[in-house]
Coordinates of C-alpha atoms and ligand atoms in Angstrom, one line a residue:
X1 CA -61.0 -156.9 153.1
X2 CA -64.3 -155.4 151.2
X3 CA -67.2 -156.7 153.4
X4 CA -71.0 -156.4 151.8
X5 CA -73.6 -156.9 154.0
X6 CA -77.0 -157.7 152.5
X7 CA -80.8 -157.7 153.5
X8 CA -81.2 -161.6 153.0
X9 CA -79.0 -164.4 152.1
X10 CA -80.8 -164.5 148.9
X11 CA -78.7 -161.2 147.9
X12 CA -75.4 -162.5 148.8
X13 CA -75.6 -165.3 147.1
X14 CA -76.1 -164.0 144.4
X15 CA -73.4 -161.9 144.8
X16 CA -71.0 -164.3 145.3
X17 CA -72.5 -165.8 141.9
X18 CA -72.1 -162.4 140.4
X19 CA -68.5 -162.3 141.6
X20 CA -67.5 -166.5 140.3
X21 CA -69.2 -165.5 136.5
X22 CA -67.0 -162.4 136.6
X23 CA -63.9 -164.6 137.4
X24 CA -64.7 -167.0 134.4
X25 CA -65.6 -164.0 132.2
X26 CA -62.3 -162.4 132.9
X27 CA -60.5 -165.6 132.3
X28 CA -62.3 -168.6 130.3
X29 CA -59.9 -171.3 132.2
X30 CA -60.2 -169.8 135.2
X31 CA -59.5 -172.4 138.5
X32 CA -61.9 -171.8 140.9
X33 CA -61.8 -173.6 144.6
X34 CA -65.4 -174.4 145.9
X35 CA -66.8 -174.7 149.1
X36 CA -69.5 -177.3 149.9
X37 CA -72.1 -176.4 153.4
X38 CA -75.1 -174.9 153.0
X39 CA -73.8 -171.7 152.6
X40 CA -73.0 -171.6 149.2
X41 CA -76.1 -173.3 147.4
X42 CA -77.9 -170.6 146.3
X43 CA -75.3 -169.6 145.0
X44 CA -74.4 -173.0 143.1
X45 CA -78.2 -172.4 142.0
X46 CA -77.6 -169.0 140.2
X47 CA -74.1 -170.2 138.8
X48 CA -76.4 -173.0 137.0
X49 CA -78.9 -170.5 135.7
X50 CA -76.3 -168.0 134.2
X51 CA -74.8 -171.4 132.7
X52 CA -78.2 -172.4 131.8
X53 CA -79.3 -169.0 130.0
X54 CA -75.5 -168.8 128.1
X55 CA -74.1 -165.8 130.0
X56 CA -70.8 -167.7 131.6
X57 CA -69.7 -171.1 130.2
X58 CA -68.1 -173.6 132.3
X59 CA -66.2 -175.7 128.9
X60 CA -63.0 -174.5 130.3
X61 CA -63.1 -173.8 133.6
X62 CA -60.9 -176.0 136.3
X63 CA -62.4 -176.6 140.1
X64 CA -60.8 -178.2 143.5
X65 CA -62.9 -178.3 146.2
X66 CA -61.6 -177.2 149.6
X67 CA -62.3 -180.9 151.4
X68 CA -63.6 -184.0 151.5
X69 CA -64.5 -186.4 154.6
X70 CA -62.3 -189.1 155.2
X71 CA -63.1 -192.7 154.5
X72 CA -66.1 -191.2 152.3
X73 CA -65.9 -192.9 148.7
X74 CA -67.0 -190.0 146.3
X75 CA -70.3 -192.4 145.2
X76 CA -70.9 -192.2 149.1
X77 CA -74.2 -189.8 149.5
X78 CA -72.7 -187.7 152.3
X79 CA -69.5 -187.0 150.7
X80 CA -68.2 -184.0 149.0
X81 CA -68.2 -185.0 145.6
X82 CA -71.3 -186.5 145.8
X83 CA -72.8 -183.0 146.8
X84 CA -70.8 -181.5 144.4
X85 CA -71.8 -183.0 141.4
X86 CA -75.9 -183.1 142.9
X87 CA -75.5 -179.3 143.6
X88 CA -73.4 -178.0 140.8
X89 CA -71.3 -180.2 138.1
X90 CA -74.4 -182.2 137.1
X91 CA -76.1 -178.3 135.7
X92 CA -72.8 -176.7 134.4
X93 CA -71.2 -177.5 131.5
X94 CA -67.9 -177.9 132.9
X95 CA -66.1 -181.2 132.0
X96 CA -65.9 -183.9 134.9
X97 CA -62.0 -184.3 134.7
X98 CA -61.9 -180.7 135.5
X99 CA -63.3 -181.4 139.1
X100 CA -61.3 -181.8 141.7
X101 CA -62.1 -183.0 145.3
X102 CA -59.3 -184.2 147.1
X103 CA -59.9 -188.0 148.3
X104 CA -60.8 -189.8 151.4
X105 CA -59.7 -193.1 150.7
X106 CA -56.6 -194.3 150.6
X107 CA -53.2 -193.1 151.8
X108 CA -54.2 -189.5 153.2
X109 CA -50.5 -187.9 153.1
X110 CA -50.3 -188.7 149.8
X111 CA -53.8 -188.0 148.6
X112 CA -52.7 -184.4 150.4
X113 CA -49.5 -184.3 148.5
X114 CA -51.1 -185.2 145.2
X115 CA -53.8 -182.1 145.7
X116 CA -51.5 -179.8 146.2
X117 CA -49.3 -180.8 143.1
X118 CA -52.5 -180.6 141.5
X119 CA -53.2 -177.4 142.4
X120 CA -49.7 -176.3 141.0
X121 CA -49.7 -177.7 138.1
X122 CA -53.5 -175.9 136.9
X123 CA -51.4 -172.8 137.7
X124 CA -52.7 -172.1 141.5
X125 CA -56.3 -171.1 142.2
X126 CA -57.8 -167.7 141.1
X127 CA -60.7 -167.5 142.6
X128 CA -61.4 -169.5 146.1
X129 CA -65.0 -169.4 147.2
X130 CA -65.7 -170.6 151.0
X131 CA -68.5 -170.7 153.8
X132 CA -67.3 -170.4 157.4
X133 CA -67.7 -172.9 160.5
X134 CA -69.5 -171.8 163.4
X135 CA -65.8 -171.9 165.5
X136 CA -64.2 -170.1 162.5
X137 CA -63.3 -173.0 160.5
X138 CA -62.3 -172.6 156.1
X139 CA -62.3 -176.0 154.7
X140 CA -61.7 -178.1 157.6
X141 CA -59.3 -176.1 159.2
X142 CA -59.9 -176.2 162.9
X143 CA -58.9 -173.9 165.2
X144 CA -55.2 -175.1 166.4
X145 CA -52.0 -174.0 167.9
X146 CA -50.7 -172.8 164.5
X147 CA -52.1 -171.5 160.8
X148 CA -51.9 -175.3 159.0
X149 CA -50.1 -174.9 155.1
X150 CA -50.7 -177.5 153.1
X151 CA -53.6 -179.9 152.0
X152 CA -54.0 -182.8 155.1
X153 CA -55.3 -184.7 156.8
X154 CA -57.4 -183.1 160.0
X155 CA -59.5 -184.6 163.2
X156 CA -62.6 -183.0 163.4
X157 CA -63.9 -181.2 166.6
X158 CA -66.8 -182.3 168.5
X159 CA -68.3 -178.6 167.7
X160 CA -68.2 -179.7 163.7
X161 CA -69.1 -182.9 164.3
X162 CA -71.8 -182.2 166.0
X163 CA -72.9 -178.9 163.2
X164 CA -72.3 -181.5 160.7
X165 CA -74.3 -184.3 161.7
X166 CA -77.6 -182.9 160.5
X167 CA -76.9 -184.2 157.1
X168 CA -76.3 -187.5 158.4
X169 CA -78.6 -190.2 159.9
X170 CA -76.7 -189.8 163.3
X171 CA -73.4 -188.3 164.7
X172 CA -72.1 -191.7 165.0
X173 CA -71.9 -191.6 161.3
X174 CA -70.2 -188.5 160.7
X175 CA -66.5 -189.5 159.7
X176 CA -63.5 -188.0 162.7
X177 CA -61.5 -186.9 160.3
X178 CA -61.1 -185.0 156.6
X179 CA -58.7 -184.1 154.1
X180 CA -58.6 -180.5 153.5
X181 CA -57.0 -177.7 152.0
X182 CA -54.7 -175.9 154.5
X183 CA -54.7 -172.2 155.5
X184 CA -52.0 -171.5 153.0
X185 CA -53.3 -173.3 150.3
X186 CA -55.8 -170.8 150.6
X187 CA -54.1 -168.1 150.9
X188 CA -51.8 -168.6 147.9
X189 CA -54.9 -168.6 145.5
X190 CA -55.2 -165.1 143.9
X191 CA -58.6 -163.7 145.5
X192 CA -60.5 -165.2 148.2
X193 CA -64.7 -164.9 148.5
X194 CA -66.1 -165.9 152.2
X195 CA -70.1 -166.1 152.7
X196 CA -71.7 -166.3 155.8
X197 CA -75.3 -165.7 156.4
X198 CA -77.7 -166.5 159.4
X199 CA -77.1 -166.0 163.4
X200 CA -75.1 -169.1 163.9
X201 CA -72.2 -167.9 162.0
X202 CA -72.0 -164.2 163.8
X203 CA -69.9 -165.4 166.7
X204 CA -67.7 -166.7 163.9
X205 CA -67.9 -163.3 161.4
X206 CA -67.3 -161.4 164.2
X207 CA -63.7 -162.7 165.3
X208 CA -63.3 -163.0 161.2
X209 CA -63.8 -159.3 160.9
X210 CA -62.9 -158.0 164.4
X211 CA -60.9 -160.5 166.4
X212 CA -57.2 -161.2 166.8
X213 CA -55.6 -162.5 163.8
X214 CA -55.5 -166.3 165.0
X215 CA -54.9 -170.2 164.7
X216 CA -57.8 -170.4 167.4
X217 CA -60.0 -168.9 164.2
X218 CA -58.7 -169.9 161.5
X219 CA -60.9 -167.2 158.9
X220 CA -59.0 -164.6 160.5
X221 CA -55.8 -165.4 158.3
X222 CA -58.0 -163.9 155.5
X223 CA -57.6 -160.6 157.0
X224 CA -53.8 -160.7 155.7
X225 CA -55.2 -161.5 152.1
X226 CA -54.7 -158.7 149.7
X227 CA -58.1 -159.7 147.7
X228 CA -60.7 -161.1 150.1
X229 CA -65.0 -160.3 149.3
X230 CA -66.8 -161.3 152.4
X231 CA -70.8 -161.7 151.5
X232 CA -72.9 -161.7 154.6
X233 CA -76.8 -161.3 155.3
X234 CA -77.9 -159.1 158.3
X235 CA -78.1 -161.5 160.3
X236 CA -74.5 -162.7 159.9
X237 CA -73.4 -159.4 160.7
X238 CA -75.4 -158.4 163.4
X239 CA -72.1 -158.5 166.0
X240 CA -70.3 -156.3 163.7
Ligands
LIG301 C1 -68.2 -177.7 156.7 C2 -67.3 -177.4 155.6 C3 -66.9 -176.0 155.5 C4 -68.1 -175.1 155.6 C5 -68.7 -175.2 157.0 C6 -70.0 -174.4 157.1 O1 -67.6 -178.2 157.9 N1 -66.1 -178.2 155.6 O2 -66.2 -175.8 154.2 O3 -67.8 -173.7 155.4 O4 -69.0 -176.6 157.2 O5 -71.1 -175.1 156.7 P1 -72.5 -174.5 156.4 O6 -72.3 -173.7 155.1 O7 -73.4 -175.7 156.1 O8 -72.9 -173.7 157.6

């Protein structure tokens, strides 16, 4: 695990911007998996500039986002795609049907099923970019008995529902459950890219980087990943 610990979260965003435009360059078709969360909109931001000013182009590129809220319809304002497209797709040249958030509506075993057939059939994920819940959480992962595998369908603590209901009018409105990418689906992609900045998240980077390697924080699986970048600001780090 290479961990980089910069003076503001400024710096590691951009970073982990540097780090996605290299993946493309490297590879014009790369698939990327995205993370949605404050965490990475700066870098979204910088990705859009580099677009913008014609150093990485996006014509190619495919993306599947890590999760997606359940009972959300993707025009829903608070919903994954809907933040997607506002914070990234709509400034990129990427084409739409190359975007991939898994869906909340419908049949969630075999929306799960579908996204991870997806997956395979782009070739698996070469690049996955994530944040990092406050309880250790990738995609919506919660801590649990055992590492989950696949894409599916997961109740949401009262910790993340609680984080999470800042972008919504109340917590009554935050949806119980999501649809999300397991542990091993992101494990099997080929490099891994984790950002973390602020104090909230040092409990969090601290069991990431230090604790057991554990369900009950489910980052810490990345410490068993041959390729994984960790980005964090100071503060982030400041239980290291
Ligand atoms: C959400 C997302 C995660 C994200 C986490 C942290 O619950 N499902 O993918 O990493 O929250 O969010 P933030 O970056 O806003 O702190």
């Amino acid at each position: 695990m290479q961990i980089h610990i910069y003076k503001t979260p400024e710096l590691a965003a951009k970073a982990a911007a540097t780090l996605i435009a290299a993946a493309i360059l490297a590879k014009n078709d790369a698939v990327i998996g995205l993370p949605t969360g404050s965490s990475p909109v700066a870098a979204y931001r910088e990705l859009a500039r580099m677009n913008k000013e014609g150093v990485i182009d996006f014509s190619r590129v495919t993306t599947f986002n890590l999760d997606e809220y359940i009972g959300l319809a993707g025009d829903h304002p608070q919903s994954y795609r809907h933040f997607m497209d506002e914070n990234l797709f709509d400034h990129i040249n990427i084409a739409k049907e190359n975007t991939h958030v898994p869906s909340g509506i419908g049949d969630g075993a075999a929306n799960a099923r579908a996204y991870e057939e997806a997956i395979a059939a782009a070739g698996g994920i070469d690049l996955q970019f994530m944040g990092i819940g406050r309880n250790g959480h990738i995609g919506f992962n919660e801590p649990a008995a055992a590492f989950s595998d696949q894409t599916g369908v997961i109740t949401l603590t009262p910790s993340t529902i609680e984080a999470n209901a800042r972008f919504f009018a109340s917590a009554g409105e935050v949806p119980r459950a999501a649809i999300s990418m397991g542990v091993g689906t992101i494990m099997r992609a080929r490099r891994t890219l984790l950002i973390a900045t602020g104090a909230d998240k040092a409990g969090a980077v601290y069991g990431l980087v230090r604790g057991a390697i554990t369900p009950s924080l489910p980052a810490s699986a990345l410490r068993l990943h041959p390729h994984c970048v960790v980005l964090l600001d100071e503060d982030a780090a400041s239980r290291l």
